[in-house]
Amino acid sequence: MATNSKQYLNYAFLILHYQTVELTKQCIKNIIDLFSDKKIIICIVDNASPNKSGELLKQEYVNANNVKILKSTTNQGFAKGNNIGFNYLKTNYEIDFMIVLNNDVTITDKLFLRKINKIYEKEQFDVIGPDIYAPKLKQHQNPQEYNLPNPASYEYWILRYKQLLWKEKTSYYIKYPFRKAYSLFCANQTAKIEQESEDINKRYENNTIYNCILHGACIIFSKNFINQRDYAFYPETFMYFEEHILSLQCINKGYKIMYSPEIKVEHLCHATTEYVFSKIEKQRWFFYKQAIKSMSIYNKLYYKYHKIAPKPKLFLSFNKLIALFIASILLIITFITSPTSPGRTPIKSDAAGYYCYLPAIFIYHDLHCGFLQNGSSLAQQYQQEYGYPPETWFLNNTEKGWITKFSCGVAVCEMPGFLCACGLSKIFGYDCNGYSFFFKLLFILSNLIFSLAALCILLKLLKEITNNKTAAIITLAVALCTNVFYYSTVWAGSAHIYNLFFATLMLYNWKHFLDNPNNKSLIISGLAMGMIVLIRPTDCVLAAFPILYTIFNGNVLKVFDFIKNNIAITLIGTALFLAPIALQMIIWKITTGHFIYYSYQQEGFDFLHPHIIDGLFSFKKGWLIYTPIMIFAFVGMWFCNKKFNIPLIITLIIHCYIVFSWWCWWYGGSFGCRVMIVMYPLLAIPLARLLEKVTTKKAMVAIGIMLAFFMFWNVLQSYQVQKGILHYEDTDWTMYKQSLFKIRP
């Protein structure tokens, strides 16, 4: 009898329901007709059926005392769905045996429950499976396997299923005219693969088998298993191979798991899957994807329980393939377009102004940049290549001498590459003047490394917000469909790529800090924000987002509690935020005699006449004209909650107002609106939310075509700017129209 307030029952039936209401009703009727004289409870878990059949069942059995209908708010798959019922029954009843059934299983033996009792008295089992006969397949399905599968065999099947999934989707989406024939070919391939595997289900097993893999259509748990376990099935799977993981865990824990031919049921087999997926292709795709996931989980647990180091993967995941593709494209284009020959240099324009701190400090020991002033060999070379001396571009005169008008943040990022170039130049006999071959090469590589690092962190950030595939696709879009591509490859050394890295780093760590306040995230966030301010002071606006996001999400008290309890760490984080800014102030003090100095002199802002419309929509440098994919970021905001949207919109408005109030609102020779790059990590999130909503085949194909076009258009226009087909700062509608699809000047 029960030892607490729980009701005592001999038997509980647990049935997972999804859409097929008639099957579920037949299953309930079958149980009630056979065992009306027993103390039983039938628990039905509706797995968020979209056809509202769960509600129909609830109305149907509202007066049935021995039928309980539970409703899940989302479709949680086989394992989690059954676990809902398992936990409900365990919490509310004292049960001797729990029979977990598919709703397409029929019990034909009136002595079924008595036989379970009899076997338990003899075996004291924890988990048992009956003989399951599938008339449709003419197969006995239990046991599935006699022993635990070896992870190596699952690695093989994971690969084969991935290959089949790729082949079939290729046929369905690409080879439209031959879709039917190709799908039949793939079905034949599936049949061949199934024949290759050891098929032990075609014969009847008339012996009791221990430590085997049971079939999930009917599994019986005894009270010992029920009382000791928090769940029936490992909750990380969605469907398929749950029984394999169950057997693995039972054997690891020392539970007795067995098959007995004395108890029997019949299984309609795949009835729900066939109902949900009317097309045979979709049934197979669903199986492939879920099998790949479940087998991967099995292998992970197998290695953990047996304390074996998992074998290194020979094949790259989708995310890694995307990352490799991005890295390869950027690397190839970088070295195709960026000159390193003696007659040309990538260290030019603004990039030269940012960079000149390094040769000034480490080679010439002259922060007034005398090595670039009129009369020097480097100044003459610069004059010859660009038609104007450094003094008219990025050097400004002060009371104490010439200084670069740019801050030193980019130079700090380029310093490791610069020091490597110094060493390589000395080893291989090149001039160690800051502008020879290795300096050019490492200048380019530094820019590319920071770009790839920014994209990797963005991928990690998006993977915590959305699913892996969406995260990878959006990262690919940011890399190849925006002017990130141009400034990663064609035009190295700009401040925007470096601030893209620190902006992504700051947002990633601040999210982690809000999720779980910790020292590391706070310190990194502070340092990253300090570097953002040092590299481009106007980008300090980005700090508005984490502040507003913290406020709108009600995390202010959490942050203050952490600060109050971790004063030392807070001071360290604040010091790291101020350290980069202090570095620039020290340099200004040395070069100008003032800790705070406005190095741009006559250049400034006109806050009364901002060029926001021009900055967003003009053919001269309109952000959304040259980076049209970001239009969809605004569409994606519809699918984000207001706690994210309000901070984002406020931050964007302030940023646009400031950057487009600059006297040179088009920002000189450039591609697109480079000052918006720092906002891409934030805008990637609504892009991801929009992509999540794409579920139909036609929409997915349309999105794929659109992304391919945006990539092509972005790369083409980057090429046109580099070749002078599109003017770097004076393009208008007439010139833009004439340049369409041109590849020769």
mmCIF file of N, CA and C in Angstrom, residues 34-78:
data_model
loop_
_atom_site.group_PDB
_atom_site.id
_atom_site.type_symbol
_atom_site.label_atom_id
_atom_site.label_comp_id
_atom_site.label_asym_id
_atom_site.label_seq_id
_atom_site.Cartn_x
_atom_site.Cartn_y
_atom_site.Cartn_z
ATOM 1 N N LEU A 34 -10.104 -4.698 -21.895
ATOM 2 C CA LEU A 34 -9.376 -5.866 -21.393
ATOM 3 C C LEU A 34 -9.217 -5.857 -19.876
ATOM 4 N N PHE A 35 -9.030 -4.669 -19.304
ATOM 5 C CA PHE A 35 -8.605 -4.612 -17.902
ATOM 6 C C PHE A 35 -9.540 -3.755 -17.035
ATOM 7 N N SER A 36 -10.816 -3.799 -17.326
ATOM 8 C CA SER A 36 -11.766 -3.006 -16.549
ATOM 9 C C SER A 36 -11.855 -3.467 -15.104
ATOM 10 N N ASP A 37 -11.438 -4.712 -14.835
ATOM 11 C CA ASP A 37 -11.499 -5.249 -13.479
ATOM 12 C C ASP A 37 -10.237 -4.952 -12.664
ATOM 13 N N LYS A 38 -9.268 -4.273 -13.274
ATOM 14 C CA LYS A 38 -8.001 -3.991 -12.600
ATOM 15 C C LYS A 38 -7.957 -2.544 -12.114
ATOM 16 N N LYS A 39 -7.090 -2.315 -11.115
ATOM 17 C CA LYS A 39 -6.866 -0.949 -10.624
ATOM 18 C C LYS A 39 -5.833 -0.286 -11.529
ATOM 19 N N ILE A 40 -6.301 0.451 -12.522
ATOM 20 C CA ILE A 40 -5.406 1.035 -13.517
ATOM 21 C C ILE A 40 -5.692 2.525 -13.675
ATOM 22 N N ILE A 41 -4.708 3.228 -14.229
ATOM 23 C CA ILE A 41 -4.864 4.606 -14.675
ATOM 24 C C ILE A 41 -4.273 4.699 -16.073
ATOM 25 N N ILE A 42 -4.963 5.375 -16.973
ATOM 26 C CA ILE A 42 -4.443 5.595 -18.329
ATOM 27 C C ILE A 42 -4.108 7.075 -18.445
ATOM 28 N N CYS A 43 -2.840 7.369 -18.649
ATOM 29 C CA CYS A 43 -2.374 8.761 -18.755
ATOM 30 C C CYS A 43 -2.025 9.057 -20.206
ATOM 31 N N ILE A 44 -2.727 10.007 -20.790
ATOM 32 C CA ILE A 44 -2.479 10.418 -22.180
ATOM 33 C C ILE A 44 -1.763 11.760 -22.154
ATOM 34 N N VAL A 45 -0.627 11.844 -22.824
ATOM 35 C CA VAL A 45 0.101 13.114 -22.937
ATOM 36 C C VAL A 45 -0.063 13.624 -24.368
ATOM 37 N N ASP A 46 -0.801 14.722 -24.510
ATOM 38 C CA ASP A 46 -0.937 15.340 -25.836
ATOM 39 C C ASP A 46 0.289 16.197 -26.098
ATOM 40 N N ASN A 47 1.032 15.853 -27.140
ATOM 41 C CA ASN A 47 2.306 16.520 -27.440
ATOM 42 C C ASN A 47 2.073 17.752 -28.313
ATOM 43 N N ALA A 48 1.194 18.650 -27.839
ATOM 44 C CA ALA A 48 0.883 19.906 -28.537
ATOM 45 C C ALA A 48 0.407 19.654 -29.962
ATOM 46 N N SER A 49 -0.584 18.780 -30.118
ATOM 47 C CA SER A 49 -1.107 18.462 -31.449
ATOM 48 C C SER A 49 -1.680 19.716 -32.101
ATOM 49 N N PRO A 50 -1.200 20.085 -33.289
ATOM 50 C CA PRO A 50 -1.696 21.306 -33.937
ATOM 51 C C PRO A 50 -3.148 21.208 -34.394
ATOM 52 N N ASN A 51 -3.687 19.976 -34.516
ATOM 53 C CA ASN A 51 -5.087 19.831 -34.937
ATOM 54 C C ASN A 51 -6.065 19.874 -33.761
ATOM 55 N N LYS A 52 -5.569 20.285 -32.574
ATOM 56 C CA LYS A 52 -6.402 20.459 -31.374
ATOM 57 C C LYS A 52 -7.033 19.151 -30.903
ATOM 58 N N SER A 53 -6.474 18.013 -31.308
ATOM 59 C CA SER A 53 -7.061 16.730 -30.917
ATOM 60 C C SER A 53 -6.886 16.458 -29.430
ATOM 61 N N GLY A 54 -5.890 17.086 -28.799
ATOM 62 C CA GLY A 54 -5.730 16.934 -27.355
ATOM 63 C C GLY A 54 -6.940 17.464 -26.610
ATOM 64 N N GLU A 55 -7.483 18.583 -27.100
ATOM 65 C CA GLU A 55 -8.678 19.160 -26.487
ATOM 66 C C GLU A 55 -9.884 18.253 -26.696
ATOM 67 N N LEU A 56 -9.967 17.617 -27.867
ATOM 68 C CA LEU A 56 -11.057 16.679 -28.146
ATOM 69 C C LEU A 56 -11.009 15.496 -27.189
ATOM 70 N N LEU A 57 -9.792 14.994 -26.943
ATOM 71 C CA LEU A 57 -9.647 13.873 -26.007
ATOM 72 C C LEU A 57 -10.050 14.273 -24.592
ATOM 73 N N LYS A 58 -9.690 15.492 -24.216
ATOM 74 C CA LYS A 58 -10.020 15.965 -22.870
ATOM 75 C C LYS A 58 -11.534 16.026 -22.694
ATOM 76 N N GLN A 59 -12.232 16.494 -23.721
ATOM 77 C CA GLN A 59 -13.694 16.556 -23.661
ATOM 78 C C GLN A 59 -14.311 15.152 -23.680
ATOM 79 N N GLU A 60 -13.694 14.263 -24.455
ATOM 80 C CA GLU A 60 -14.204 12.898 -24.591
ATOM 81 C C GLU A 60 -14.164 12.143 -23.267
ATOM 82 N N TYR A 61 -13.073 12.345 -22.505
ATOM 83 C CA TYR A 61 -12.862 11.547 -21.294
ATOM 84 C C TYR A 61 -12.974 12.392 -20.019
ATOM 85 N N VAL A 62 -13.735 13.481 -20.087
ATOM 86 C CA VAL A 62 -13.850 14.374 -18.944
ATOM 87 C C VAL A 62 -14.463 13.671 -17.731
ATOM 88 N N ASN A 63 -15.299 12.678 -17.965
ATOM 89 C CA ASN A 63 -15.956 11.971 -16.861
ATOM 90 C C ASN A 63 -15.334 10.611 -16.573
ATOM 91 N N ALA A 64 -14.254 10.283 -17.263
ATOM 92 C CA ALA A 64 -13.605 8.986 -17.049
ATOM 93 C C ALA A 64 -12.593 9.106 -15.912
ATOM 94 N N ASN A 65 -12.865 8.448 -14.808
ATOM 95 C CA ASN A 65 -11.997 8.565 -13.633
ATOM 96 C C ASN A 65 -10.632 7.932 -13.841
ATOM 97 N N ASN A 66 -10.576 6.935 -14.718
ATOM 98 C CA ASN A 66 -9.310 6.222 -14.904
ATOM 99 C C ASN A 66 -8.552 6.679 -16.156
ATOM 100 N N VAL A 67 -8.963 7.792 -16.746
ATOM 101 C CA VAL A 67 -8.246 8.365 -17.897
ATOM 102 C C VAL A 67 -7.874 9.806 -17.570
ATOM 103 N N LYS A 68 -6.591 10.118 -17.653
ATOM 104 C CA LYS A 68 -6.095 11.473 -17.381
ATOM 105 C C LYS A 68 -5.435 12.021 -18.641
ATOM 106 N N ILE A 69 -5.871 13.200 -19.073
ATOM 107 C CA ILE A 69 -5.305 13.838 -20.266
ATOM 108 C C ILE A 69 -4.390 14.979 -19.828
ATOM 109 N N LEU A 70 -3.113 14.904 -20.189
ATOM 110 C CA LEU A 70 -2.156 15.983 -19.939
ATOM 111 C C LEU A 70 -1.825 16.653 -21.262
ATOM 112 N N LYS A 71 -1.625 17.959 -21.231
ATOM 113 C CA LYS A 71 -1.328 18.688 -22.473
ATOM 114 C C LYS A 71 0.012 19.402 -22.350
ATOM 115 N N SER A 72 0.875 19.149 -23.311
ATOM 116 C CA SER A 72 2.149 19.875 -23.394
ATOM 117 C C SER A 72 1.943 21.112 -24.258
ATOM 118 N N THR A 73 2.599 22.203 -23.906
ATOM 119 C CA THR A 73 2.441 23.448 -24.680
ATOM 120 C C THR A 73 3.234 23.427 -25.975
ATOM 121 N N THR A 74 4.253 22.573 -26.041
ATOM 122 C CA THR A 74 5.055 22.443 -27.266
ATOM 123 C C THR A 74 5.275 20.970 -27.572
ATOM 124 N N ASN A 75 5.549 20.677 -28.825
ATOM 125 C CA ASN A 75 5.871 19.301 -29.209
ATOM 126 C C ASN A 75 7.285 18.982 -28.731
ATOM 127 N N GLN A 76 7.403 18.147 -27.724
ATOM 128 C CA GLN A 76 8.695 17.873 -27.109
ATOM 129 C C GLN A 76 9.287 16.542 -27.525
ATOM 130 N N GLY A 77 8.654 15.878 -28.499
ATOM 131 C CA GLY A 77 9.209 14.632 -28.979
ATOM 132 C C GLY A 77 8.868 13.460 -28.069
ATOM 133 N N PHE A 78 9.420 12.303 -28.411
ATOM 134 C CA PHE A 78 9.096 11.055 -27.710
ATOM 135 C C PHE A 78 9.573 11.069 -26.265
#
